[in-house]
Every structure is written in structure tokens, then in C-alpha cells.
CSV table of C-alpha atoms in Angstrom, one decimal:
chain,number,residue,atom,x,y,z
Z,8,UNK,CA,0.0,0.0,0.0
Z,9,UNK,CA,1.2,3.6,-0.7
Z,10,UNK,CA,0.6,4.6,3.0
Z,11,UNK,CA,2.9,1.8,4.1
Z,12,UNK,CA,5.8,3.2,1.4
Z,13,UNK,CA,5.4,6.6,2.7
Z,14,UNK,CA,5.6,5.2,6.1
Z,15,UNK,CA,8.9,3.2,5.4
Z,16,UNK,CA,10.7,6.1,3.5
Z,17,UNK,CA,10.0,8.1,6.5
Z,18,UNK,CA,11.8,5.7,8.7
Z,19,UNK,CA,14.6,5.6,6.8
Z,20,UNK,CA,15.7,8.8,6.2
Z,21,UNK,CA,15.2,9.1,9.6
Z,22,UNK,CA,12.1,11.6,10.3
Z,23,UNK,CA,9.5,11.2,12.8
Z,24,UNK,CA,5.8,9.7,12.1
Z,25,UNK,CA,4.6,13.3,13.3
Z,26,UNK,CA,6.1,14.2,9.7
Z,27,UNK,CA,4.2,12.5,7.6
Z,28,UNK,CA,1.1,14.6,5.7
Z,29,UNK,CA,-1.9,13.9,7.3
Z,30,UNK,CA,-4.2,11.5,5.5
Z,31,UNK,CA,-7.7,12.4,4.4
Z,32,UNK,CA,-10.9,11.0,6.0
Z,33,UNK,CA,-11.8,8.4,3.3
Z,34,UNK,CA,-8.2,7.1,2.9
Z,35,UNK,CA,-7.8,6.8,6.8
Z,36,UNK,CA,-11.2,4.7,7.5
Z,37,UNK,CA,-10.5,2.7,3.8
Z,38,UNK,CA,-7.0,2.1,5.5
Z,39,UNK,CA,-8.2,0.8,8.8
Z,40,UNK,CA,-11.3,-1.2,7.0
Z,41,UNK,CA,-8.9,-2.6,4.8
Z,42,UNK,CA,-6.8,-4.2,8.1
Z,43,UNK,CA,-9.5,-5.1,9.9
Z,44,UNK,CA,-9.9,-8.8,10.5
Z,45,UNK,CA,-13.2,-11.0,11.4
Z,46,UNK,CA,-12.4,-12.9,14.4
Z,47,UNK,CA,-13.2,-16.7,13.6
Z,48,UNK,CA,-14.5,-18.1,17.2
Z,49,UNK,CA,-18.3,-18.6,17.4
Z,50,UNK,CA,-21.2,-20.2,19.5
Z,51,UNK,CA,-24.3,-21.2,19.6
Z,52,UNK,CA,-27.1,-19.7,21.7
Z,53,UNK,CA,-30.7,-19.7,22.2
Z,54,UNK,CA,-32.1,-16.6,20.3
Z,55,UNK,CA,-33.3,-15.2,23.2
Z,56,UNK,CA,-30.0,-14.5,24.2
Z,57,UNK,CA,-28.7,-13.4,20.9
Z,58,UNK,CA,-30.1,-9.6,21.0
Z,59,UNK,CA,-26.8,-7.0,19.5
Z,60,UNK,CA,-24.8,-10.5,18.7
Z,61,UNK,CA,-24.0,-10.9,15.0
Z,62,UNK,CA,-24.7,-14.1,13.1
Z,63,UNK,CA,-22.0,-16.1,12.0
Z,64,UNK,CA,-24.3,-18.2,10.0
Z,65,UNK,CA,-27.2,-17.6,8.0
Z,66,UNK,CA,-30.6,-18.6,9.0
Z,67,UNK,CA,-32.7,-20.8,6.7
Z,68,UNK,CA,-36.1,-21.1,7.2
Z,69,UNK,CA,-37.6,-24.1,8.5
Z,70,UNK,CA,-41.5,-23.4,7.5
Z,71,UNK,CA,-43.1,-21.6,4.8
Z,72,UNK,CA,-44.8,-18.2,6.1
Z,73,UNK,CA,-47.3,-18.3,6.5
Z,74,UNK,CA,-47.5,-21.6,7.4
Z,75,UNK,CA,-51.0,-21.9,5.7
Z,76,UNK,CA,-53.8,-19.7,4.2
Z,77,UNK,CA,-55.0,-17.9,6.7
Z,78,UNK,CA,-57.7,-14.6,7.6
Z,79,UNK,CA,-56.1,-11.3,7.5
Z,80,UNK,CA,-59.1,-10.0,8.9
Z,81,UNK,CA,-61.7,-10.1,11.4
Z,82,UNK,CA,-64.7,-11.4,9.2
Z,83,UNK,CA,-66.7,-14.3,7.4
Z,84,UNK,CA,-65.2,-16.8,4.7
Z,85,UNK,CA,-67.2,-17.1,1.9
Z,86,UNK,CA,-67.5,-18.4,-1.9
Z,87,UNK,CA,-67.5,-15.0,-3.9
Z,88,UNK,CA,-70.0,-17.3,-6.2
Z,89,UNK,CA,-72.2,-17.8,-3.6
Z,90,UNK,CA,-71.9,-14.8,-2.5
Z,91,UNK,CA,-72.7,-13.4,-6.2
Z,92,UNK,CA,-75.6,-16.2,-6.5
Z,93,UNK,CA,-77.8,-14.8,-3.7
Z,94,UNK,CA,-79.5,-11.7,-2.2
Z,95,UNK,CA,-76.8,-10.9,-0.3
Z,96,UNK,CA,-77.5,-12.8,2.7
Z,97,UNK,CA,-75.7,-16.2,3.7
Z,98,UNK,CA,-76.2,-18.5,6.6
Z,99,UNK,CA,-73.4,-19.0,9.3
Z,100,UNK,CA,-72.2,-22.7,9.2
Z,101,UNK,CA,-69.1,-22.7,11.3
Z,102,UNK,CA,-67.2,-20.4,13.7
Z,103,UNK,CA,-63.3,-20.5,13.4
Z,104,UNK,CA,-60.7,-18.9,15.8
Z,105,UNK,CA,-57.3,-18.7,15.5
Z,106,UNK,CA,-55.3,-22.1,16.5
Z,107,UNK,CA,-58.3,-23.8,15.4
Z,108,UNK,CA,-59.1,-25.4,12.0
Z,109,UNK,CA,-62.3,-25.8,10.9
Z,110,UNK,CA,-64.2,-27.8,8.4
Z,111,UNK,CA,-65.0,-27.6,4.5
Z,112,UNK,CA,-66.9,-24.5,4.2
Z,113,UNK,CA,-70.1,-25.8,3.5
Z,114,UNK,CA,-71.7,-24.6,-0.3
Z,115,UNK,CA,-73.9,-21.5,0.1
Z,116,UNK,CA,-73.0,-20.6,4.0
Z,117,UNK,CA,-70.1,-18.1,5.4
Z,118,UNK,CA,-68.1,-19.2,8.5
Z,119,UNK,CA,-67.4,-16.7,10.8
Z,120,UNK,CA,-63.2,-16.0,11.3
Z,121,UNK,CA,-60.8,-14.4,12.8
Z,122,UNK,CA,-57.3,-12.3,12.1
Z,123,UNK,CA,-54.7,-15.6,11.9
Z,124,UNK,CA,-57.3,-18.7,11.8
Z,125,UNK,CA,-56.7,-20.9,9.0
Z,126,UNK,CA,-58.7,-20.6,5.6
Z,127,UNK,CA,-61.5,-23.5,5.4
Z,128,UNK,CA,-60.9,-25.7,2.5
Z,129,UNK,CA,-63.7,-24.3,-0.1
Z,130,UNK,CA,-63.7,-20.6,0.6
Z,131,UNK,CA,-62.0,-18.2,-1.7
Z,132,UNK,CA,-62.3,-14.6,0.3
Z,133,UNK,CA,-62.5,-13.0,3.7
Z,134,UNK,CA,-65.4,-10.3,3.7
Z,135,UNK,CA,-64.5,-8.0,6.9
Z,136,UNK,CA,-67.2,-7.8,9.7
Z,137,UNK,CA,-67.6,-4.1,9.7
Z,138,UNK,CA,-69.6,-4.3,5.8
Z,139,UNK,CA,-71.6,-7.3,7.4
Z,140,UNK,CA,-75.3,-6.7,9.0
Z,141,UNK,CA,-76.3,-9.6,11.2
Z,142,UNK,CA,-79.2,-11.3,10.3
Z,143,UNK,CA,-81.2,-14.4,11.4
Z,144,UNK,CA,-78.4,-16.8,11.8
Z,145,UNK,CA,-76.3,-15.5,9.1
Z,146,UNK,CA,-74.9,-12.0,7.4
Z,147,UNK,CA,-76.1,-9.6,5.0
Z,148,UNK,CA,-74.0,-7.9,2.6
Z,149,UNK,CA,-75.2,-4.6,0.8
Z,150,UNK,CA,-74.9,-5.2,-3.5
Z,151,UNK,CA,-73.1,-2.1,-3.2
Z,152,UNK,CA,-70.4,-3.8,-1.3
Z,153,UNK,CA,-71.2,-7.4,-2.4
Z,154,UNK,CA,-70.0,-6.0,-6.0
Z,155,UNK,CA,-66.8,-5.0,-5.2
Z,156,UNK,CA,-66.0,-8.1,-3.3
Z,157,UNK,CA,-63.0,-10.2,-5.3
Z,158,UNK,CA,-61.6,-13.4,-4.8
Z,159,UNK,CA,-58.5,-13.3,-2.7
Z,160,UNK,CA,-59.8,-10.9,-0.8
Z,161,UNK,CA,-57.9,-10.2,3.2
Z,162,UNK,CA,-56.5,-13.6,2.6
Z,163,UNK,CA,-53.0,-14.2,3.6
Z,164,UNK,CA,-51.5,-17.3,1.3
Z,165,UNK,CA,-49.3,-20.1,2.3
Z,166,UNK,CA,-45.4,-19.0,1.9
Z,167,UNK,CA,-46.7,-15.7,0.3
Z,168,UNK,CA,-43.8,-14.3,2.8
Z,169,UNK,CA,-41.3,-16.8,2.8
Z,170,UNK,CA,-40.8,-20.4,1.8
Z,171,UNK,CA,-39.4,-23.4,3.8
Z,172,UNK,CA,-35.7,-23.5,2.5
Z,173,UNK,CA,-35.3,-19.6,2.2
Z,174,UNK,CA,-32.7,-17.4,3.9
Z,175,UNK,CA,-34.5,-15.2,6.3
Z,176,UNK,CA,-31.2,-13.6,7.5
Z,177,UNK,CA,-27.8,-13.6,6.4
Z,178,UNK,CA,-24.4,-13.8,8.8
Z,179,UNK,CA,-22.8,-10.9,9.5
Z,180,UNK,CA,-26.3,-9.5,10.4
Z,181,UNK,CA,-26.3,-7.6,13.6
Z,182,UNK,CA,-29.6,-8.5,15.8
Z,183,UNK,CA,-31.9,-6.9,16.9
Z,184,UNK,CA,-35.5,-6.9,18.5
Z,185,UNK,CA,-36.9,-7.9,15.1
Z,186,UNK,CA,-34.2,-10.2,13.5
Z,187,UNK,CA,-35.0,-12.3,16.7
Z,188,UNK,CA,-38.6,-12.2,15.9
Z,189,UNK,CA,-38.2,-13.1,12.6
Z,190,UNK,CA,-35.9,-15.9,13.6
Z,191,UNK,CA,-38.4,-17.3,16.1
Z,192,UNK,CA,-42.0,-16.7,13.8
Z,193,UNK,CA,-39.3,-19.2,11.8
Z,194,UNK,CA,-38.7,-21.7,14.1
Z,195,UNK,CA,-35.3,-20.9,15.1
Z,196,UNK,CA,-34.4,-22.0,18.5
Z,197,UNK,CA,-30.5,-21.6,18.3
Z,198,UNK,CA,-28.0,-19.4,16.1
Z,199,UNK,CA,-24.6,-19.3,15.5
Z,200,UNK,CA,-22.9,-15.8,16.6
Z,201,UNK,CA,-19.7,-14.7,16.8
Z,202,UNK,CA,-18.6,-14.6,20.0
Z,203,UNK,CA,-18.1,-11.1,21.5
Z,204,UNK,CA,-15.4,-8.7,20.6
Z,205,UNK,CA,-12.7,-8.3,23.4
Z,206,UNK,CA,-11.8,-4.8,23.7
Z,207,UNK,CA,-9.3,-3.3,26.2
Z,208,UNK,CA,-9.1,0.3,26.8
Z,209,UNK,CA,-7.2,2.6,28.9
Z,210,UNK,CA,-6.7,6.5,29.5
Z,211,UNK,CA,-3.8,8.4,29.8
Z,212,UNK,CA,-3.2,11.4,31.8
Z,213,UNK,CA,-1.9,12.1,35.5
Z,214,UNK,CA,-4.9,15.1,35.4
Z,215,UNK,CA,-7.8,12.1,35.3
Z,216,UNK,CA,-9.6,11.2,38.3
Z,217,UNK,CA,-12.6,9.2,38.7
Z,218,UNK,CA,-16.2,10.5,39.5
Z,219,UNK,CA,-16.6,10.4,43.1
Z,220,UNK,CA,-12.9,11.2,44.5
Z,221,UNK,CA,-12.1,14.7,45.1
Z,222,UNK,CA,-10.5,17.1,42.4
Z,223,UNK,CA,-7.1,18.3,43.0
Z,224,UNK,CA,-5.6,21.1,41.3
Z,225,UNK,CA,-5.5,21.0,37.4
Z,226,UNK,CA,-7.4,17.7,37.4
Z,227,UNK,CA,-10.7,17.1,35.9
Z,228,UNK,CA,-13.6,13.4,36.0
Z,229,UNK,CA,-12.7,10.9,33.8
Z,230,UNK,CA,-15.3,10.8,31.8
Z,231,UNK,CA,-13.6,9.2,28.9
Z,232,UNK,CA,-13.8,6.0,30.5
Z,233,UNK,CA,-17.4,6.3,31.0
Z,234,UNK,CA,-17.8,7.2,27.1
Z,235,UNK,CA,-15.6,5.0,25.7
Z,236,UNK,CA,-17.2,1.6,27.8
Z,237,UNK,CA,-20.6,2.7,26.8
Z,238,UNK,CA,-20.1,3.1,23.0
Z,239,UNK,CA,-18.4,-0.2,22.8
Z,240,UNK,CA,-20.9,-1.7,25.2
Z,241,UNK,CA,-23.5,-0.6,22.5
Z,242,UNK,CA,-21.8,-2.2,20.2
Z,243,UNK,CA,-21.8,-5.7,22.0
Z,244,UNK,CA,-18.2,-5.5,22.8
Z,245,UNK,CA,-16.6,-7.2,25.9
Z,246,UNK,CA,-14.9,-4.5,27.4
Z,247,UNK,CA,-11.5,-4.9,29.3
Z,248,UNK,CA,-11.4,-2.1,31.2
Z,249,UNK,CA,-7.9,-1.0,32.4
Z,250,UNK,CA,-8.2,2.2,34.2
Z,251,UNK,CA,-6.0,5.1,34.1
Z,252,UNK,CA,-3.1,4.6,32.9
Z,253,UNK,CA,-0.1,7.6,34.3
Z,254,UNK,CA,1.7,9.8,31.7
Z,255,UNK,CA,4.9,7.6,32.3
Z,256,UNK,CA,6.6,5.7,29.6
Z,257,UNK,CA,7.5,2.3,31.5
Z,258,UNK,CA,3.9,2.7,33.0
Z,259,UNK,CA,2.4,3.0,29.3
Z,260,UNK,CA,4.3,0.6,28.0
Z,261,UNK,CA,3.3,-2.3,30.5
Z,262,UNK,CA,-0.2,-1.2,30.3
Z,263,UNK,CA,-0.6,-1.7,26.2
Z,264,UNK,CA,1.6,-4.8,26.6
Z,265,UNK,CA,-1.3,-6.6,29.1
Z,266,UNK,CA,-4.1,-5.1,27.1
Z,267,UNK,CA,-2.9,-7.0,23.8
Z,268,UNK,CA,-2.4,-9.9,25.7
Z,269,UNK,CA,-5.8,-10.0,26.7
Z,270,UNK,CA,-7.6,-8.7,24.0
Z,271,UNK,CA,-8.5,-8.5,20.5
Z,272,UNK,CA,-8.5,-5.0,19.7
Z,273,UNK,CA,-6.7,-2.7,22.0
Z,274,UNK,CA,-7.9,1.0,22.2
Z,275,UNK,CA,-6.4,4.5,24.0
Z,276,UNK,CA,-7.8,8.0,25.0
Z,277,UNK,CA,-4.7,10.2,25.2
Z,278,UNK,CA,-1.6,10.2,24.8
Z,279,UNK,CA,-1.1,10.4,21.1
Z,280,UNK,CA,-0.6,13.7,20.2
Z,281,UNK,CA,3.3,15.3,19.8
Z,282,UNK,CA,3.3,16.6,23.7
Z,283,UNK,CA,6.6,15.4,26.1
Z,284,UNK,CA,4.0,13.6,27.9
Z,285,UNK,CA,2.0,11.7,25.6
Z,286,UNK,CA,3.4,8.4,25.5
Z,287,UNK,CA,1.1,5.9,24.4
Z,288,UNK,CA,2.1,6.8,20.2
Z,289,UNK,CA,5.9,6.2,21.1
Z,290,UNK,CA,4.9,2.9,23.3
Z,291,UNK,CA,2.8,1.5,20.5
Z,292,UNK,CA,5.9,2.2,18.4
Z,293,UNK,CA,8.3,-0.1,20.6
Z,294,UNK,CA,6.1,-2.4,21.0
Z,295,UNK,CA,5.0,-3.1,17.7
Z,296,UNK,CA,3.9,-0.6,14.1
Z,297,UNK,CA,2.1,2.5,14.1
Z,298,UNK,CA,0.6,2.3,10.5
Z,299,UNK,CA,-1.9,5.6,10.7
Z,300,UNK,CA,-1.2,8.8,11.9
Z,301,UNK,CA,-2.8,12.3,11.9
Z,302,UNK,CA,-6.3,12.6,9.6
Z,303,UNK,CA,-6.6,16.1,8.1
Z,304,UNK,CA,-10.3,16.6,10.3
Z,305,UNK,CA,-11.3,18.7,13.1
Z,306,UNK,CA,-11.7,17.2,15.6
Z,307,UNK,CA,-9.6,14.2,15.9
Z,308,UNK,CA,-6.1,14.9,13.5
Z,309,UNK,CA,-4.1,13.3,16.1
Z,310,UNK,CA,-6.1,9.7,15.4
Z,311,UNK,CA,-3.7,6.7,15.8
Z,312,UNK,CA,-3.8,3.2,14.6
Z,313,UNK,CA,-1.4,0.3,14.4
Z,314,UNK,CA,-0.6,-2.8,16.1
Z,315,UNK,CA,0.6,-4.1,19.5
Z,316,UNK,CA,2.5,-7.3,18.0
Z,317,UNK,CA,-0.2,-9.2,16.5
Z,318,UNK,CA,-3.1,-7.2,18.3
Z,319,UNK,CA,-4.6,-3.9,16.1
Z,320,UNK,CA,-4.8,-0.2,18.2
Z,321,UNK,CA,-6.7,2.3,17.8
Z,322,UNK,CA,-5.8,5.9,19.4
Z,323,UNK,CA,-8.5,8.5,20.3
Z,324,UNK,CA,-7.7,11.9,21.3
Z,325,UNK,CA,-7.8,12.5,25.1
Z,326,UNK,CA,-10.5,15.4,24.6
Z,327,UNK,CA,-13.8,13.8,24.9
Z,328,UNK,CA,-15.5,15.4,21.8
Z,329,UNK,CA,-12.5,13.8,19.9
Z,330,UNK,CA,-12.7,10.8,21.1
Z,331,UNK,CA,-16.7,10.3,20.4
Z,332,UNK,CA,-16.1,11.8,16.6
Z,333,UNK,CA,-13.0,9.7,15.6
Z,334,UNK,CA,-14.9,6.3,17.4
Z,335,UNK,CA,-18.1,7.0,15.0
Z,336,UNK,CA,-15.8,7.6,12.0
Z,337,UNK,CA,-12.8,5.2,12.5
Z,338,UNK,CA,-13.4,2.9,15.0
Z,339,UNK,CA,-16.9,1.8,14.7
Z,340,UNK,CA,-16.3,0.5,11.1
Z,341,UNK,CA,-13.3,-1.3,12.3
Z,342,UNK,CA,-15.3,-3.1,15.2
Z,343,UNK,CA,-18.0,-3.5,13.3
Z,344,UNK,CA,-15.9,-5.4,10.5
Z,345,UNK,CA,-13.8,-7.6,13.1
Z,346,UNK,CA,-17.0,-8.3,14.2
Z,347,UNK,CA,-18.1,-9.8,10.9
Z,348,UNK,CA,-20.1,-7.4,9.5
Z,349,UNK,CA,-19.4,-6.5,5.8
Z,350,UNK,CA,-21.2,-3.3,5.4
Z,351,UNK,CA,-19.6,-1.4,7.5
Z,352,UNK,CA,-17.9,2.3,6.5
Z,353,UNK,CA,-18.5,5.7,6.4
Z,354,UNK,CA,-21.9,6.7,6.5
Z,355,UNK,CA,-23.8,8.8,3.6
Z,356,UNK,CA,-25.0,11.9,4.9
Z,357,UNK,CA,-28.6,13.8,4.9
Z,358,UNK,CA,-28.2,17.2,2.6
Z,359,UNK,CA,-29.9,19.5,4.2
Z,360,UNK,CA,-30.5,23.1,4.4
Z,361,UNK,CA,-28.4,24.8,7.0
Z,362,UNK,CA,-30.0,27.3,9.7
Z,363,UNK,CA,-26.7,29.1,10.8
Z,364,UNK,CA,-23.7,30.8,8.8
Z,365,UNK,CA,-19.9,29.8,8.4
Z,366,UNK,CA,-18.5,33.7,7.1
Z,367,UNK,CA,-15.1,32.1,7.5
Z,368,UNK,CA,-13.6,29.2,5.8
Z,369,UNK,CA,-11.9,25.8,7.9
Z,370,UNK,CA,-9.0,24.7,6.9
Z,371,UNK,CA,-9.1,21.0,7.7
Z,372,UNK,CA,-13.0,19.1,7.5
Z,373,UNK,CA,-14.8,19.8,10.2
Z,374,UNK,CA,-17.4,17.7,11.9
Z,375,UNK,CA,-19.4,20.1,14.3
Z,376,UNK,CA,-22.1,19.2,16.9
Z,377,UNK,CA,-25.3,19.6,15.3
Z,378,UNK,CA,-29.3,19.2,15.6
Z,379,UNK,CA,-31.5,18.8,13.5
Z,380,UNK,CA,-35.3,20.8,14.1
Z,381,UNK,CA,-38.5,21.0,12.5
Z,382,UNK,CA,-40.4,24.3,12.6
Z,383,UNK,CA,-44.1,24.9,13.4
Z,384,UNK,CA,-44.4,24.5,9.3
Z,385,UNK,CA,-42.6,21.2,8.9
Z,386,UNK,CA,-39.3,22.5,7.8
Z,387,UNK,CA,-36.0,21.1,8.5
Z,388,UNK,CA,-32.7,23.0,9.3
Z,389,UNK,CA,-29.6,22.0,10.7
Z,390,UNK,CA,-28.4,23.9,13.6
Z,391,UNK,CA,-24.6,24.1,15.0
Z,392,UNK,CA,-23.6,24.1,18.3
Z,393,UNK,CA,-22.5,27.6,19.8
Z,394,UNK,CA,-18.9,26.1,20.5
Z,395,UNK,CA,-16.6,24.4,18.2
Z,396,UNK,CA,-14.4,23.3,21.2
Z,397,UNK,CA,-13.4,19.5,21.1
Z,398,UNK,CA,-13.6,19.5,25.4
Z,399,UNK,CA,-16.9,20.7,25.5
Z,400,UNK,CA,-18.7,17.7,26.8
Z,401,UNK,CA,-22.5,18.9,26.5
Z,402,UNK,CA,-22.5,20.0,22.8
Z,403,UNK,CA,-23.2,15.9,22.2
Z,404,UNK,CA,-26.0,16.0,24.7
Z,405,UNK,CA,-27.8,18.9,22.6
Z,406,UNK,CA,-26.9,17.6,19.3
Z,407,UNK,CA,-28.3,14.4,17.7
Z,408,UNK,CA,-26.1,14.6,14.8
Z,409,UNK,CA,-23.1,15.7,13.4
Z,410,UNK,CA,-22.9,18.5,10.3
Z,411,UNK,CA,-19.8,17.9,7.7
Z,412,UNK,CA,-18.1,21.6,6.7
Z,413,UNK,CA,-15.8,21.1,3.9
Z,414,UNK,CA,-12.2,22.6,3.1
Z,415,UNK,CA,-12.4,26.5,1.9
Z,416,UNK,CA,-16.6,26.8,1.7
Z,417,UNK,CA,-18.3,29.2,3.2
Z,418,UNK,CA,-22.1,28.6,4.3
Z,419,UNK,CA,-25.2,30.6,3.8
Z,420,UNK,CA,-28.5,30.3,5.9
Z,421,UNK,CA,-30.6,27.5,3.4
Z,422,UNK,CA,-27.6,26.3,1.6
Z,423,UNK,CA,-27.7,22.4,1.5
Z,424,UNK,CA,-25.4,20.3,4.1
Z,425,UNK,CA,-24.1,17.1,4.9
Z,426,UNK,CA,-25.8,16.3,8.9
Z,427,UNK,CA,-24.6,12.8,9.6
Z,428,UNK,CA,-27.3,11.7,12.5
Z,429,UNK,CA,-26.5,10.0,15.2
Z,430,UNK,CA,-28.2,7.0,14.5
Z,431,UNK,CA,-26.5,6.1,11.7
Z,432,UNK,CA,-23.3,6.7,13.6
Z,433,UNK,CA,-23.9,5.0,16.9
Z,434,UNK,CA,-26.9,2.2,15.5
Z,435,UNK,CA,-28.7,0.3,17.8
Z,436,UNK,CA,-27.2,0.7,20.9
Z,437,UNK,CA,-27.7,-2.4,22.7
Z,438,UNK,CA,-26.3,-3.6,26.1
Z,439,UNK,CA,-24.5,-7.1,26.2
């Protein structure tokens, strides 16, 4: 790969990593995609158990569905013929619920059914209750009505869904509430899942303290641990949590060493920047390759990724902001593909009209906190957050999105932009 040439010129002529020109968005997450690696182990679970796991095989239908022809409605069965043949009114022979199958629909009667209950052998539509009139000890139909009746009518046929033998759901599918419905209403009882991504993560920083001790001088909460083990909890992900790790080379470099020993993918807050103390780029360095270096964005240019031996890393940023945008960007996809799911990438963006003004160009992409709103009329804009600052923890509880500014433009009030929502950067966060 050209990234891995530059990287190896570098070296030899002798010039640091922090040299090298940053890469662009799309060549740094087609670079990580492009290392990631499925993990292999599986097991089988009952599907009740399988909620945010992601199939390792696909699963094949054991039943046609539905599993016969059945009432979509609440209603009477009828012949349309019969139907058609008298004055509009037709004896009830039979009463059919669902779970229950009835018999032959006698010639010239209706049977009175319900949503689910299996078609009796003979009839050829479902008339729904609410344009029936009882009568005597059977219906009446207006002509009105009984003329626009057709065969087939609220009828739900046998496989018109799926057929025995079909692939309801493929591997590599991540599942949720209604993959495992579908997987039961097809008589799945067990799937085969990869098992769960290990992850080990650690922050860096002598100024981190936990919530609940007391703040000293120049220290602020760690609240980068508390982000980082919820986004890869929502993801499924086993997390190894390591702690704090303090800005101390031999310190660092024990702390990665035990995390790749442990884990399959081994990730950092901190510490990967050009400062005296930020250790965990140089560590990763001794310890193994740093492949990725620098991504010409805001926020986030100081993202790292490489390998701890045989074990990949991925390097957030110690600011939280940072850290969320480069995990949604960079690290998601990567998880999401050692986790055996193919589609996994940048996402496409909304374009939609923007409700603020940029007077003044950016110089790298930016990805700014964003919301989208709806007016009293229905309209959509995008609105930015007041603050562009990377530390400023809040802007992600007020936005639910992110909006892309490009290199060198300049935005009007109602010029279209790219809002990336949240959901399609964090999906279906599910606990393990």
C-alpha cells in the first residue's frame, strides 16, 4: 500500500511519524477497513440470548410463512360465487378462531373467522365484519359492497412471505429486536454468533480522576472512560477495562503490553498527540507498528492506529469530543468489521438546508455538533452548536447529529449540508 511506502521512506531517512502529511478521512477509515480482520470463534445460543450478537451463519427457514392460508381479517369466509348467487344474505355454518381449523366451508354458508385462523378448504375470500349486517343466523352484505367483493380478498397465502428452505437472515447481520422475531416466527431456536469482541481500553493522563474522589488542582472526571465503555458496550463489545493509565513511559508501555495480551483489539484516550508527555504513540511504536497517523479533520487529526505485536490499536484523542467523533468515523467501522459485518464504512450523509452561517472558511473538515429541528411548518434545518471546542462535553447531549463543513466553503443560511445523524453513527445501541 502507498501509505505503508510513505511510512517506510520516513523511517529511513530518519524523520519522525509526526512528519508524515496527514491523511484524508476516506483514505484513513479505507485504511483501517482494509486491516480489519473478522475474528473466527463462534457459539451457539438460544435466540433469546442473541439480542446486538452478529450471526456467524445464515438462518434458513424451516416453514413456509405463513404456514397456511390464513384470515387477515376479522370477518366471514365465503365463496365470492355464492356470494354473487344470492340476495346478499348467507347462513353461518361454522365459527373459526385462530389455533383452530375448521371444516370444509359448506356450499352456500359463510363461517365466521378471525385475524390468523386458517382458511377452510372451499372458501375463496374474507369479507371484513364491519360491511356485514347480522341477520337471522347469518350475514347480509349490501350489492353495493357485495359488488366490489373479489376473490382473494384479506386472505394471507401459504409461503406468500417466505418459503421453507429460504434465507431469512444472512451472517454478518447484527440483531436486533426484530431479527429475533423473525428468527423465532421461523422456528429458530438456536444461532450461531460470533462470539463477542474483546476490547481493552485505557486512558492516559496524570490530570484524570474518577467521579466520586475529590479534584485536586488542574485535574478534571474521567469521563472518557465512562464514554468510551458505553459506545463499545453498545456495540456488543466485551470490554477490558484498564483504568488510568499515568503519563509515564514504562507505565504506558506495560499497560498496552497486558491489554494485547488480553484482547482482541486494544484502544487509548490520550496520549497520542506530539506533547513530552503523551506516551502511548511512542509505546505502541516499541512495541509493535504505528501504520496511521494524523487525519486532516477537526476534531480528531491526532487519530492513531497500528498494532501491539499481533493485536490492532486504535488511538483516540484524550478530549472527549474527539474521542466520540474519531470512534463514530474510525473505529466503529473497524469493530464492526472484526465483528463480521461487511457493510460497514462511512456513512452517507442527509443534505440538508443549513439554519446558521460559516463567514469564514476551515482549513481541515470539520465535523461540528449539530441538531437537527423541525419548525411549526414542517421545515427542517440544521443547527450548529455555539462552541466548536473539542472539550466541550455537553454540545453531544444537545446535538443528535453531526454537520460535515468542507475545506475553503463558506455557508449561507438554506444552503444544502451534509448532517450525519447520530443514528447512523452510533446504531442500535444495545447492552450485552
Amino acid at each position: 500500500m502507498a501509505n505503508d511506502c510513505e511510512a517506510s521512506q520516513a523511517r529511513q531517512a530518519g524523520t519522525s511519524s509526526a512528519a508524515a502529511k496527514p491523511l484524508s478521512v476516506e483514505a484513513a477509515s479505507a485504511q483501517l477497513l482494509a486491516a480489519a480482520r473478522a475474528i473466527e470463534d463462534r457459539e451457539q445460543l438460544p435466540a433469546m440470548d442473541c439480542l446486538g450478537r452478529v450471526l456467524a451463519e445464515p438462518v434458513i427457514s424451516g416453514t413456509d410463512l405463513p404456514g397456511w392460508d390464513n384470515s387477515a381479517m376479522d370477518g366471514y369466509a365465503l365463496r365470492v360465487a355464492d356470494l354473487h348467487a344470492s340476495d346478499g344474505w348467507l347462513p353461518i355454518s361454522q365459527r373459526i378462531t385462530a389455533g383452530q381449523c375448521g371444516a370444509p366451508l359448506a356450499p352456500g354458508t359463510a363461517a365466521r373467522i378471525f385475524t390468523g385462523a386458517p382458511l377452510p378448504e372451499g372458501a375463496d375470500t374474507v369479507v371484513v365484519q364491519e360491511v356485514c349486517t347480522p341477520e337471522r343466523d347469518g350475514l347480509r352484505i349490501d350489492a353495493k359492497i357485495s359488488a366490489d367483493i373479489r376473490t382473494g380478498d384479506n386472505i394471507r397465502r401459504r409461503g406468500e412471505e417466505l418459503q421453507a428452505g429460504s434465507q431469512v437472515l444472512a451472517a454478518g447481520t447484527r440483531l436486533g429486536p426484530q431479527h429475533l422475531g423473525l428468527a423465532a416466527g421461523v422456528g429458530a431456536a438456536q444461532l450461531q454468533v460470533y462470539r463477542r469482541l474483546r476490547v481493552a481500553v485505557l486512558a492516559s493522563g496524570d490530570e484524570l480522576v474518577m467521579p466520586g474522589d475529590p479534584l485536586g488542582p488542574g485535574q478534571i472526571y474521567n469521563s472518557n472512560r465512562f464514554l468510551f465503555r458505553a459506545l463499545l458496550q453498545g456495540l456488543g463489545c466485551e470490554v477490558i477495562d484498564l483504568g488510568i493509565v499515568k503519563d509515564d513511559r514504562e507505565a504506558t508501555l506495560a499497560a498496552l503490553s497486558q491489554a494485547a495480551e488480553q484482547a482482541d483489539l486494544v484502544m487509548a484516550s490520550g496520549g497520542v498527540s506530539v506533547g513530552e508527555e503523551d506516551h502511548v504513540r511512542p509505546a505502541v511504536e516499541q512495541l509493535g507498528s504505528l501504520d496511521l497517523w494524523r487525519v486532516a479533520m477537526k476534531p480528531g487529526k491526532p487519530l492513531a492506529f497500528g498494532r501491539i505485536g499481533e493485536t490492532p490499536f486504535i488511538g483516540s484523542p484524550g478530549n472527549p469530543v474527539s474521542l466520540f467523533v474519531t470512534f463514530c468515523l474510525f473505529a466503529r467501522p473497524f469493530i464492526e468489521r472484526m465483528q463480521g459485518i461487511s457493510a460497514a464504512g462511512l456513512p452517507t450523509p442527509l443534505m440538508l438546508p443549513a439554519g446558521f452561517e460559516l463567514t469564514k472558511p476551515v482549513k481541515r473538515r470539520d465535523y461540528q455538533r449539530a441538531r437537527l429541528e423541525i419548525d411549526a411548518t414542517g421545515k427542517a434545518s440544521v443547527q450548529r452548536f455555539h462552541s466548536t471546542s473539542s472539550a466541550a462535553l455537553s454540545s453531544l447531549t444537545w446535538a443528535n447529529g453531526l454537520v460535515m463543513i468542507p475545506i475553503g466553503e463558506t455557508i449561507a443560511i438554506g444552503d444544502p449540508v451534509a448532517f450525519l445523524p447520530f443514528a447512523e453513527l452510533i446504531p442500535g445501541c444495545t447492552l450485552p
